[in-house]
């Protein structure tokens, strides 16, 4: 959260009461710092850390803003990063934490004791605290929450009661709202009343009825140009669609993207305004979800840039193990045909081509379907059409590469001309199967609420490899022997 | 561009003059429409199109907003989509076009003649026109631009003079700006002066010096609460970092994401303010770039949901062809070892496992590196560290799976115990090579300004397959025969 807005009391009735944000105001990143910290600072801190020169380390870090310090921490190798955090200890401003990459944040939080985390959390906004606590185990989380300031404790508990990645988790509880029966004059007076302490950088005022249900919104430019006597109700944009606290963040991102929203109101089960989602938070969601898909499809994890070798090794080896079992299954298929391979080694030469082309075809479909599911382009409306289309594309490619590979094989091994037919037919069948698997696997996983980006690949490779080998070898056995 | 802002005259000197936007104002999507068009409408239009009932088709479409019509067009199968466009003809409002998915937009533009495109373009904003013309060949593009309204023609020509995907292309030329020596009163009067026609939904006023160089910005909430006599210069946020027109859009997105900007000013070579980039346009860039990476890594294309079977077939078969050649190279390696395969078919059974594990390892690294390059997390600062880290992870996994696969092989084929050693050593070597290839290939492609997401995969698979086969078969030959 880079914007500070007035907090509101969700329990107010007719008398709307607004609380000012008591916390230290952090403005949005000063633009002059965008070029970040230079290689020189990084080099000198690395040297100082390696030489264990704590005094010099503290001296270098002293003058840095929270953004630069966060960037410095991120850009250090894992071991030196931990060393720097140890040296700085409580000298690290709480404001540094929200600026850190999620993975780095977790690494540092893991080294802190409970009272340190509580002290940091008490200086942050509720959504930032939720991010901080989200990945802890329940016991640790609860123990910290109990020690937070009462208002923050209430907000964090409430946020954490919503499902992970839901609108309730990502919304901010700080925003400017007013009763919709106020006049423009009242609104302006309210906004002007508090010149010194008033929140910065808000663009929209949200309006509610007496039951605190959102009825509309009004942007500052409209408010600025409206006549003083007009009721907000009459000039507001009343065509708002409140998002439920339960809505998944991918769905939220989809709505923002599709409809050009700058912000959206979040309501609880009773339709009361409980939070606001701003476009800058959505930017992070869109970025994260897409990056996750790109990485998960290949069995990698986000944040690997910041992880230690051992942590990366752990997460990747898990995926490689599942891949190993998939290929062992495929190799068992081959094992059943050792007799024909012994008598005709050309079969072993050509066999991997069928499997590899199937894998590639399946992966193409898989990537499209996973992204289309994530961006809500693939819905119940067009599922059947898409299945048919992908199957047709698979068939077309199957025919093309059946002919192509048949010809290549014939010219390469003219002495076994029948094998050209075998590889052609195997190619056609495996590519058709692969494209079907590429769409059906993620659809089924999605149906069962599993993330299709994570596990589709292993199932796919098991099918395309085993299938490719089996079809090719079986056809070879039947037609050549 | 969903927001309408006042245009500015880039040639103004001391006397800043502002032009109002003459074009029809399209507000941001009315939020009540978010649930989009229902399955029922789609079904009835499909039926009407199939029955060629043009009157009924027109009747259904008549009441739809531009958003709903765009959504309807997108949700039809390719052939019916084209039929609908043909039936509606010039009845399709120009405002529908910017709402369409890029691929669908292109499909429709392809069916229109020049004068129709000119008529549509004249109703749109310059950035929307640029999007429309971007993918045409030079001749067609020039011919259309010559026929545009003079002001639009100037803007479009100027935008197209910047490199594709640069800040100059994505910036909007409509924004609110003022000289920074104005007072708050002057600013407010100016904003109030034009109550009826003034643009909607702008949040920031940009300030310039007498040479039209940006000096700062002021958000409306600050302006609203400032004292009337204060000079804008004294209350503005002067810490802005102008983006050059030449800056790549990925870099722009990175800055917005990293620093929480809501908008940024774009300047020409002389430092003059020529445009503004708003966060809602950045949302689309982030979404597109990440989706592109996810799809390109698997050899698929964005927009495949909307393409016809033939178009998808064309683009995918191209990628499959390059993959075919990579696997043929790998199979040639195998061909050199037919003699040992004939005498020991177990080799053919185990051979694909080494290659597959190498491919998976390489792809993990590849995905991480491609995304890290795109998100600017991988820079010259940490390249060497990352290469070393990925290589170490590859080695660790190599050792783990060497031992694991050695044991599995020993228990599976105890009669050929030496092959357990062979596959272990081959696994170790191939995984180490694969992880190095996974990082070096995209780095080299990036160095040569090629998109690492598109072509890395084929090089990688050529290396891991050929390498895997060669190492395993060569070791087998040396150690078993």
PDB file of N, CA, C and O in Angstrom, chain B residues 244 271 295 393:
ATOM      1  N   UNK B 244      12.151   8.361 -21.272  1.00  0.00           N
ATOM      2  CA  UNK B 244      12.441   8.720 -22.661  1.00  0.00           C
ATOM      3  C   UNK B 244      11.466   8.004 -23.601  1.00  0.00           C
ATOM      4  O   UNK B 244      11.043   6.890 -23.320  1.00  0.00           O
ATOM      5  N   UNK B 271      13.975  16.679 -24.030  1.00  0.00           N
ATOM      6  CA  UNK B 271      13.458  16.762 -22.677  1.00  0.00           C
ATOM      7  C   UNK B 271      12.090  17.408 -22.585  1.00  0.00           C
ATOM      8  O   UNK B 271      11.635  17.742 -21.493  1.00  0.00           O
ATOM      9  N   UNK B 295       3.511 -18.444 -22.950  1.00  0.00           N
ATOM     10  CA  UNK B 295       3.124 -19.163 -24.155  1.00  0.00           C
ATOM     11  C   UNK B 295       4.316 -19.430 -25.063  1.00  0.00           C
ATOM     12  O   UNK B 295       4.471 -20.530 -25.583  1.00  0.00           O
ATOM     13  N   UNK B 393      22.829 -25.752  -8.696  1.00  0.00           N
ATOM     14  CA  UNK B 393      21.568 -26.474  -8.543  1.00  0.00           C
ATOM     15  C   UNK B 393      21.542 -27.664  -9.493  1.00  0.00           C
ATOM     16  O   UNK B 393      21.154 -28.777  -9.121  1.00  0.00           O
TER      17      UNK B 393
END
